[in-house]
């Protein structure tokens, strides 16, 4: 070989290219084992961390290395191939440690597919779940008011496209069953985790529950206000207390995840501990708490049952002590500002704006609303880029409030305080743009 040929060959040799990083986004996988199929949703964030949800029931936060391992395992890659990828990404780490991590992730995946009646509930008491710190590419869930099929389906398509794995359809009283079934079917066809929120009265009517289960619904949320039937029915409608018991029994028998939504108003506080215990005893281990609060002074407010702002820390303590004593899993919805233009039962039946602080609300026209603060549009899901929506001023203000220190000496350690001070109306889900 001549010198010129040797030099040409030397300088034309390319170094092995580093593997491309896993693109941020939502990945869906189905695994079969012993005749059982399991669904996985892997959400990869911009910082390389991730979230793995199995069968819409259990979830685990993942480090960047955990994401690489999990993606490889779900793609069916051999463990030696995954090891090679890890060695390229994370140079300097001992091979023995990497092999241990691969085995741990394999074990975690096996654990996650074990049948469970729990549901991923995310309170912002873990900094890794905040939209700012974890650099989330998008919220983890979207709440959608039930609407005409032609309006909902494009929204579902777009939510899946931007990487939001979980949706909850908020159905009004006397809901349209066909609209609800079609929306659940479409969400399931996409690979999404699909849930429904409605009064027990409406869920229990006809054959809706069996049809929802056949459509593939993953979780069902219903109101459960009090152990006292009169108190519950006054807020949720005549006969709803009896319907709630039937709904819980049906969901338990048919292994559909049940979430009891407990509205917190003056009349429900008296029986709160008994209510939580009763819900757990009936078989619904997942609870959602929604406080309806007012910043009116006691001298000015019309005492219709809304909680006063200064009482919110005490209410938070009562709720969390009751939930922990009953060993129930719970989520705090952002407190809802009392709307004096609506009767209290009507507002309770409408429910919270979204499902927690890692969620958004999307109206039937595509308008995106943050979970807290003024009812202010961050853009239109069907018309604007997701980047422009996620970086909108409405979400910037929301993130600043969520990231600000909110724990104090008055109520240290309360989960409700992790996102915002519950006494501060600016952090409530407000009913207007004011």
Short mmCIF file of C-alpha atoms in Angstrom, two decimals:
data_model
loop_
_atom_site.label_atom_id
_atom_site.label_comp_id
_atom_site.label_asym_id
_atom_site.label_seq_id
_atom_site.Cartn_x
_atom_site.Cartn_y
_atom_site.Cartn_z
CA UNK A 1 0.00 0.00 0.00
CA UNK A 2 1.43 3.38 -0.95
CA UNK A 3 1.85 6.18 1.54
CA UNK A 4 -0.82 8.25 -0.20
CA UNK A 5 -3.34 5.42 -0.08
CA UNK A 6 -2.56 4.80 3.57
CA UNK A 7 -3.10 8.45 4.47
CA UNK A 8 -6.31 8.57 2.48
CA UNK A 9 -7.61 5.53 4.34
CA UNK A 10 -6.52 6.88 7.72
CA UNK A 11 -8.29 10.20 7.37
CA UNK A 12 -11.41 8.67 5.84
CA UNK A 13 -12.00 6.33 8.78
CA UNK A 14 -15.03 7.54 10.77
CA UNK A 15 -15.31 7.14 14.48
CA UNK A 16 -18.25 5.06 15.61
CA UNK A 17 -21.20 7.37 16.05
CA UNK A 18 -22.66 7.68 19.54
CA UNK A 19 -26.19 6.31 19.72
CA UNK A 20 -28.85 8.92 19.24
CA UNK A 21 -30.54 9.89 22.51
CA UNK A 22 -34.07 8.69 23.03
CA UNK A 23 -36.30 11.41 21.67
CA UNK A 24 -38.62 13.03 24.22
CA UNK A 25 -42.14 11.78 23.71
CA UNK A 26 -44.64 9.06 24.51
CA UNK A 27 -43.96 5.42 23.66
CA UNK A 28 -46.61 2.71 23.81
CA UNK A 29 -45.85 -1.00 24.07
CA UNK A 30 -47.78 -4.22 24.61
CA UNK A 31 -46.15 -7.27 26.19
CA UNK A 32 -47.54 -10.79 26.37
CA UNK A 33 -46.69 -13.28 29.09
CA UNK A 34 -48.50 -16.52 29.89
CA UNK A 35 -51.48 -15.49 27.81
CA UNK A 36 -51.84 -12.12 29.56
CA UNK A 37 -51.29 -8.84 27.73
CA UNK A 38 -49.91 -5.76 29.49
CA UNK A 39 -49.91 -2.19 28.22
CA UNK A 40 -47.02 0.15 28.92
CA UNK A 41 -46.71 3.90 28.45
CA UNK A 42 -43.18 5.27 28.63
CA UNK A 43 -42.99 9.08 28.76
CA UNK A 44 -39.50 10.44 28.05
CA UNK A 45 -38.87 14.02 29.19
CA UNK A 46 -36.46 16.57 27.74
CA UNK A 47 -33.94 15.96 30.54
CA UNK A 48 -33.82 12.23 29.78
CA UNK A 49 -35.86 11.18 32.82
CA UNK A 50 -39.13 9.39 32.35
CA UNK A 51 -42.32 7.88 33.67
CA UNK A 52 -43.42 4.29 33.11
CA UNK A 53 -47.11 3.48 33.49
CA UNK A 54 -48.27 -0.14 33.36
CA UNK A 55 -51.85 -1.17 32.64
CA UNK A 56 -53.09 2.30 33.63
CA UNK A 57 -52.68 1.13 37.21
CA UNK A 58 -49.16 1.56 38.51
CA UNK A 59 -46.36 3.96 37.69
CA UNK A 60 -42.69 4.52 38.39
CA UNK A 61 -40.42 7.52 37.88
CA UNK A 62 -37.26 6.66 35.92
CA UNK A 63 -33.77 8.14 35.85
CA UNK A 64 -32.15 8.74 32.44
CA UNK A 65 -30.37 5.38 32.67
CA UNK A 66 -33.63 3.74 33.70
CA UNK A 67 -35.29 5.18 30.60
CA UNK A 68 -32.60 3.70 28.32
CA UNK A 69 -32.91 0.28 29.96
CA UNK A 70 -36.71 0.31 29.96
CA UNK A 71 -36.97 1.37 26.33
CA UNK A 72 -34.60 -1.44 25.38
CA UNK A 73 -36.50 -4.05 27.36
CA UNK A 74 -39.87 -2.95 25.97
CA UNK A 75 -38.41 -3.06 22.45
CA UNK A 76 -37.35 -6.67 23.06
CA UNK A 77 -33.59 -6.03 22.91
CA UNK A 78 -31.16 -8.51 24.44
CA UNK A 79 -29.66 -7.50 27.75
CA UNK A 80 -26.13 -7.52 26.29
CA UNK A 81 -27.26 -5.07 23.62
CA UNK A 82 -28.79 -2.82 26.28
CA UNK A 83 -25.52 -3.02 28.21
CA UNK A 84 -23.57 -1.84 25.17
CA UNK A 85 -25.90 1.13 24.80
CA UNK A 86 -25.53 2.02 28.47
CA UNK A 87 -21.75 1.86 28.21
CA UNK A 88 -21.88 4.35 25.37
CA UNK A 89 -24.25 6.74 27.12
CA UNK A 90 -22.81 6.53 30.63
CA UNK A 91 -19.10 6.04 30.25
CA UNK A 92 -17.13 5.33 33.42
CA UNK A 93 -19.88 3.44 35.27
CA UNK A 94 -18.87 -0.09 36.32
CA UNK A 95 -20.23 -2.86 34.11
CA UNK A 96 -21.36 -4.81 37.18
CA UNK A 97 -23.52 -1.86 38.27
CA UNK A 98 -25.06 -1.55 34.82
CA UNK A 99 -25.94 -5.25 34.77
CA UNK A 100 -27.54 -4.89 38.20
CA UNK A 101 -29.57 -1.93 36.96
CA UNK A 102 -30.82 -3.94 33.97
CA UNK A 103 -31.94 -6.75 36.27
CA UNK A 104 -33.64 -4.26 38.61
CA UNK A 105 -35.57 -2.68 35.73
CA UNK A 106 -36.61 -6.10 34.47
CA UNK A 107 -37.84 -6.92 37.97
CA UNK A 108 -39.68 -3.58 38.18
CA UNK A 109 -41.47 -4.23 34.88
CA UNK A 110 -42.51 -7.66 36.15
CA UNK A 111 -43.86 -6.09 39.34
CA UNK A 112 -45.76 -3.38 37.51
CA UNK A 113 -47.75 -5.86 35.44
CA UNK A 114 -49.00 -7.63 38.57
CA UNK A 115 -52.77 -6.99 38.78
CA UNK A 116 -53.53 -4.02 41.01
CA UNK A 117 -56.52 -1.91 41.98
CA UNK A 118 -54.39 1.20 42.44
CA UNK A 119 -54.10 4.06 40.01
CA UNK A 120 -51.24 6.52 39.37
CA UNK A 121 -52.03 9.58 41.46
CA UNK A 122 -49.57 12.43 41.43
CA UNK A 123 -49.52 15.07 44.14
CA UNK A 124 -46.80 17.69 43.87
CA UNK A 125 -45.03 16.56 47.05
CA UNK A 126 -42.24 15.15 44.87
CA UNK A 127 -40.11 17.76 43.14
CA UNK A 128 -39.38 15.28 40.35
CA UNK A 129 -42.98 15.62 39.23
CA UNK A 130 -43.17 19.38 38.98
CA UNK A 131 -43.49 20.73 35.44
CA UNK A 132 -40.43 22.94 35.91
CA UNK A 133 -37.91 20.77 37.73
CA UNK A 134 -38.46 17.58 35.74
CA UNK A 135 -38.63 19.46 32.44
CA UNK A 136 -41.84 17.69 31.50
CA UNK A 137 -42.59 17.79 27.79
CA UNK A 138 -46.29 18.08 28.65
CA UNK A 139 -48.68 17.38 31.53
CA UNK A 140 -49.43 13.77 32.38
CA UNK A 141 -53.21 14.02 32.07
CA UNK A 142 -55.92 16.06 30.37
CA UNK A 143 -59.49 16.64 31.50
CA UNK A 144 -62.02 16.94 28.67
CA UNK A 145 -65.66 17.94 29.11
CA UNK A 146 -67.84 15.50 27.20
CA UNK A 147 -68.91 16.94 23.84
CA UNK A 148 -69.93 15.95 20.34
CA UNK A 149 -67.83 13.16 18.83
CA UNK A 150 -66.65 15.30 15.92
CA UNK A 151 -65.18 17.77 18.42
CA UNK A 152 -63.59 15.28 20.82
CA UNK A 153 -61.82 12.91 18.42
CA UNK A 154 -59.43 15.50 16.91
CA UNK A 155 -58.55 16.65 20.44
CA UNK A 156 -57.76 13.10 21.50
CA UNK A 157 -55.56 12.64 18.43
CA UNK A 158 -53.67 15.83 19.22
CA UNK A 159 -53.20 14.98 22.90
CA UNK A 160 -51.66 11.64 21.96
CA UNK A 161 -49.44 13.39 19.43
CA UNK A 162 -47.98 15.79 22.01
CA UNK A 163 -47.33 12.99 24.52
CA UNK A 164 -50.18 13.14 27.05
CA UNK A 165 -50.98 9.50 27.93
CA UNK A 166 -54.00 9.85 30.22
CA UNK A 167 -57.38 11.51 29.66
CA UNK A 168 -60.46 11.85 31.84
CA UNK A 169 -63.79 12.63 30.22
CA UNK A 170 -65.91 14.87 32.48
CA UNK A 171 -69.50 13.88 31.81
CA UNK A 172 -72.39 16.14 32.91
CA UNK A 173 -75.60 14.96 34.58
CA UNK A 174 -77.88 13.17 32.12
CA UNK A 175 -74.88 12.47 29.91
CA UNK A 176 -74.99 11.30 26.29
CA UNK A 177 -73.95 7.65 26.53
CA UNK A 178 -73.09 7.27 22.84
CA UNK A 179 -70.73 10.25 22.90
CA UNK A 180 -69.00 8.88 25.99
CA UNK A 181 -68.59 5.35 24.63
CA UNK A 182 -67.23 6.58 21.29
CA UNK A 183 -64.68 8.84 22.98
CA UNK A 184 -63.42 6.03 25.24
CA UNK A 185 -63.17 3.67 22.28
CA UNK A 186 -61.14 6.18 20.29
CA UNK A 187 -58.79 6.91 23.18
CA UNK A 188 -58.21 3.20 23.68
CA UNK A 189 -57.61 2.69 19.94
CA UNK A 190 -54.88 5.31 20.14
CA UNK A 191 -53.28 3.54 23.11
CA UNK A 192 -54.25 6.14 25.70
CA UNK A 193 -55.29 5.57 29.29
CA UNK A 194 -58.98 6.50 29.31
CA UNK A 195 -61.06 7.50 32.31
CA UNK A 196 -64.53 8.85 33.00
CA UNK A 197 -65.83 11.20 35.70
CA UNK A 198 -69.59 11.30 36.28
CA UNK A 199 -72.26 11.09 38.93
CA UNK A 200 -73.02 7.58 40.08
CA UNK A 201 -76.66 8.14 39.06
CA UNK A 202 -75.60 8.54 35.43
CA UNK A 203 -72.99 5.78 35.49
CA UNK A 204 -75.44 3.31 36.97
CA UNK A 205 -78.18 4.02 34.41
CA UNK A 206 -78.94 1.26 31.91
CA UNK A 207 -75.98 -0.74 30.62
CA UNK A 208 -73.48 2.14 30.57
CA UNK A 209 -70.93 0.56 32.91
CA UNK A 210 -70.72 -2.75 31.01
CA UNK A 211 -70.42 -0.84 27.74
CA UNK A 212 -67.65 1.37 29.16
CA UNK A 213 -65.78 -1.72 30.32
CA UNK A 214 -66.17 -3.30 26.89
CA UNK A 215 -64.89 -0.08 25.30
CA UNK A 216 -61.78 -0.39 27.48
CA UNK A 217 -62.25 2.26 30.16
CA UNK A 218 -59.34 2.21 32.63
CA UNK A 219 -60.64 4.25 35.57
CA UNK A 220 -63.97 5.65 36.72
CA UNK A 221 -64.39 8.63 39.06
CA UNK A 222 -67.70 9.24 40.86
CA UNK A 223 -68.87 11.58 43.62
CA UNK A 224 -69.01 10.34 47.20
CA UNK A 225 -69.83 13.25 49.48
CA UNK A 226 -70.83 11.75 52.81
CA UNK A 227 -71.84 8.66 54.73
CA UNK A 228 -75.07 10.51 55.48
CA UNK A 229 -77.42 9.83 52.58
CA UNK A 230 -79.26 13.14 52.96
CA UNK A 231 -76.03 15.16 52.84
CA UNK A 232 -74.75 13.26 49.82
CA UNK A 233 -78.00 13.47 47.86
CA UNK A 234 -78.39 17.18 48.61
CA UNK A 235 -75.12 17.79 46.75
CA UNK A 236 -75.19 15.04 44.12
CA UNK A 237 -78.88 14.55 43.40
CA UNK A 238 -81.73 12.42 44.81
CA UNK A 239 -80.87 8.74 44.92
CA UNK A 240 -77.19 9.23 44.10
CA UNK A 241 -75.98 7.80 47.41
CA UNK A 242 -77.61 4.45 46.66
CA UNK A 243 -76.33 4.61 43.09
CA UNK A 244 -72.76 5.23 44.35
CA UNK A 245 -72.85 1.98 46.34
CA UNK A 246 -73.99 0.07 43.27
CA UNK A 247 -71.28 1.64 41.16
CA UNK A 248 -68.54 0.76 43.65
CA UNK A 249 -69.75 -2.84 43.85
CA UNK A 250 -69.86 -3.17 40.07
CA UNK A 251 -66.41 -1.67 39.56
CA UNK A 252 -64.97 -3.90 42.26
CA UNK A 253 -66.54 -7.06 40.82
CA UNK A 254 -65.40 -6.20 37.29
CA UNK A 255 -61.88 -5.07 38.28
CA UNK A 256 -62.21 -1.54 36.94
CA UNK A 257 -60.27 1.08 38.91
CA UNK A 258 -62.62 3.15 41.09
CA UNK A 259 -61.82 6.68 42.26
CA UNK A 260 -64.13 8.33 44.80
CA UNK A 261 -64.24 12.12 44.53
CA UNK A 262 -64.99 13.70 47.90
CA UNK A 263 -66.25 17.31 47.75
CA UNK A 264 -65.11 19.34 50.76
CA UNK A 265 -67.76 21.82 51.93
CA UNK A 266 -69.16 22.67 55.33
CA UNK A 267 -71.77 19.90 55.32
CA UNK A 268 -69.32 17.13 54.38
CA UNK A 269 -66.65 17.95 56.97
CA UNK A 270 -68.72 16.66 59.90
CA UNK A 271 -68.63 13.08 58.59
CA UNK A 272 -65.29 13.22 56.77
CA UNK A 273 -63.47 10.53 58.75
CA UNK A 274 -66.42 8.14 58.54
CA UNK A 275 -66.84 8.90 54.84
CA UNK A 276 -63.23 8.05 54.03
CA UNK A 277 -63.41 4.84 56.08
CA UNK A 278 -66.66 3.81 54.40
CA UNK A 279 -65.23 4.37 50.91
CA UNK A 280 -62.19 2.24 51.69
CA UNK A 281 -64.31 -0.50 53.28
CA UNK A 282 -66.50 -0.63 50.17
CA UNK A 283 -63.45 -1.32 48.03
CA UNK A 284 -62.53 2.02 46.46
CA UNK A 285 -58.93 2.57 47.60
CA UNK A 286 -58.33 5.74 45.56
CA UNK A 287 -59.70 9.07 46.73
CA UNK A 288 -59.78 12.52 45.17
CA UNK A 289 -60.42 15.56 47.38
CA UNK A 290 -61.87 18.80 46.03
CA UNK A 291 -62.26 21.81 48.34
CA UNK A 292 -64.75 24.52 47.36
CA UNK A 293 -63.50 27.72 48.96
CA UNK A 294 -64.33 31.41 49.14
CA UNK A 295 -62.20 34.46 49.91
CA UNK A 296 -65.21 36.45 51.03
CA UNK A 297 -65.08 37.62 54.62
CA UNK A 298 -67.41 35.80 57.04
CA UNK A 299 -69.39 39.03 57.45
CA UNK A 300 -70.05 39.35 53.70
CA UNK A 301 -70.37 35.78 52.47
CA UNK A 302 -73.71 34.10 52.02
CA UNK A 303 -73.13 30.97 54.05
CA UNK A 304 -73.97 28.38 51.40
CA UNK A 305 -71.38 25.87 52.55
CA UNK A 306 -68.14 27.02 50.91
CA UNK A 307 -64.99 26.81 53.02
CA UNK A 308 -63.32 30.03 54.17
CA UNK A 309 -59.76 30.63 52.97
CA UNK A 310 -58.28 30.78 56.48
CA UNK A 311 -59.82 27.41 57.32
CA UNK A 312 -58.10 25.59 54.45
CA UNK A 313 -54.98 24.44 56.37
CA UNK A 314 -57.15 22.93 59.10
CA UNK A 315 -59.29 21.20 56.49
CA UNK A 316 -56.15 19.90 54.80
CA UNK A 317 -54.95 18.41 58.07
CA UNK A 318 -58.31 16.73 58.68
CA UNK A 319 -58.35 15.23 55.20
CA UNK A 320 -54.81 13.90 55.22
CA UNK A 321 -55.11 12.43 58.71
CA UNK A 322 -58.35 10.68 57.74
CA UNK A 323 -56.83 9.31 54.50
CA UNK A 324 -53.69 8.07 56.23
CA UNK A 325 -55.67 6.48 59.07
CA UNK A 326 -57.81 4.56 56.55
CA UNK A 327 -54.71 3.69 54.49
CA UNK A 328 -56.24 5.21 51.39
CA UNK A 329 -54.36 6.60 48.40
CA UNK A 330 -55.41 10.15 47.64
CA UNK A 331 -54.87 13.12 45.37
CA UNK A 332 -55.53 16.79 46.03
CA UNK A 333 -57.27 18.63 43.25
CA UNK A 334 -56.43 22.35 43.19
CA UNK A 335 -59.02 24.07 45.44
CA UNK A 336 -61.97 25.41 43.47
CA UNK A 337 -63.09 28.98 43.97
CA UNK A 338 -66.76 29.14 44.89
CA UNK A 339 -68.78 30.55 42.02
CA UNK A 340 -71.72 32.50 43.50
CA UNK A 341 -73.46 32.41 40.12
CA UNK A 342 -74.06 28.67 40.49
CA UNK A 343 -75.92 26.77 43.22
CA UNK A 344 -73.41 24.80 45.27
CA UNK A 345 -74.77 21.36 44.20
CA UNK A 346 -74.43 22.34 40.55
CA UNK A 347 -70.82 23.44 41.03
CA UNK A 348 -69.99 20.25 42.96
CA UNK A 349 -71.47 18.14 40.18
CA UNK A 350 -69.39 20.06 37.60
CA UNK A 351 -66.35 19.19 39.69
CA UNK A 352 -62.75 20.40 39.59
CA UNK A 353 -61.12 22.03 36.59
CA UNK A 354 -58.78 19.11 35.92
CA UNK A 355 -57.34 16.08 37.70
CA UNK A 356 -54.47 17.34 39.83
CA UNK A 357 -51.51 19.61 39.25
CA UNK A 358 -49.85 17.61 36.49
CA UNK A 359 -52.94 17.93 34.32
CA UNK A 360 -54.60 20.43 31.99
CA UNK A 361 -58.14 21.13 30.93
CA UNK A 362 -59.01 21.15 27.24
CA UNK A 363 -62.36 22.62 26.26
CA UNK A 364 -64.35 21.22 23.30
CA UNK A 365 -63.10 24.02 21.04
CA UNK A 366 -59.47 23.11 21.81
CA UNK A 367 -58.79 25.85 24.39
CA UNK A 368 -56.14 24.78 26.92
CA UNK A 369 -56.49 25.94 30.55
CA UNK A 370 -53.84 25.45 33.30
CA UNK A 371 -54.97 23.58 36.43
CA UNK A 372 -54.72 26.60 38.74
CA UNK A 373 -55.22 30.33 38.73
CA UNK A 374 -57.48 32.42 36.52
CA UNK A 375 -59.58 30.66 33.92
CA UNK A 376 -57.20 31.83 31.22
CA UNK A 377 -56.42 30.31 27.82
CA UNK A 378 -52.86 29.21 27.13
CA UNK A 379 -53.66 28.65 23.48
CA UNK A 380 -55.64 26.31 21.26
CA UNK A 381 -54.59 22.69 20.99
CA UNK A 382 -55.99 22.36 17.48
CA UNK A 383 -54.51 25.58 16.11
CA UNK A 384 -51.28 26.39 18.01
CA UNK A 385 -48.02 24.51 18.39
CA UNK A 386 -47.64 22.66 21.67
CA UNK A 387 -44.41 24.54 22.37
CA UNK A 388 -46.20 27.89 22.21
CA UNK A 389 -48.95 26.61 24.52
CA UNK A 390 -46.55 25.08 27.07
CA UNK A 391 -44.48 28.27 27.19
CA UNK A 392 -47.51 30.57 27.29
CA UNK A 393 -47.68 33.26 29.95
CA UNK A 394 -50.54 31.39 31.67
CA UNK A 395 -48.33 28.34 32.24
CA UNK A 396 -45.33 30.49 33.15
CA UNK A 397 -47.31 32.09 35.97
CA UNK A 398 -48.57 28.67 37.03
CA UNK A 399 -45.05 27.20 37.12
CA UNK A 400 -43.74 30.13 39.14
CA UNK A 401 -46.43 29.61 41.77
CA UNK A 402 -45.87 25.86 41.89
CA UNK A 403 -42.10 26.30 42.29
CA UNK A 404 -42.33 28.99 44.99
CA UNK A 405 -41.82 27.81 48.60
CA UNK A 406 -45.26 27.16 50.08
CA UNK A 407 -44.65 25.12 53.23
CA UNK A 408 -44.71 27.13 56.44
CA UNK A 409 -44.76 26.67 60.22
CA UNK A 410 -48.55 26.80 60.34
CA UNK A 411 -49.10 23.53 58.47
CA UNK A 412 -45.71 21.87 57.88
CA UNK A 413 -45.66 18.70 55.81
CA UNK A 414 -49.16 18.88 54.33
CA UNK A 415 -49.34 17.46 50.81
CA UNK A 416 -51.93 20.08 49.81
CA UNK A 417 -49.30 22.78 50.38
CA UNK A 418 -46.77 21.31 47.94
CA UNK A 419 -48.18 23.15 44.91
CA UNK A 420 -49.49 26.34 46.52
CA UNK A 421 -50.70 27.67 49.85
CA UNK A 422 -54.33 26.51 50.15
CA UNK A 423 -55.27 29.78 51.89
CA UNK A 424 -54.16 31.83 48.87
CA UNK A 425 -57.02 32.40 46.36
CA UNK A 426 -54.55 33.13 43.55
CA UNK A 427 -53.58 29.47 43.68
CA UNK A 428 -57.16 28.16 43.44
CA UNK A 429 -58.86 27.11 40.25
CA UNK A 430 -60.73 30.36 39.70
CA UNK A 431 -64.02 30.53 37.86
CA UNK A 432 -63.19 33.69 35.89
CA UNK A 433 -60.25 35.56 34.36
CA UNK A 434 -60.17 38.00 37.28
#
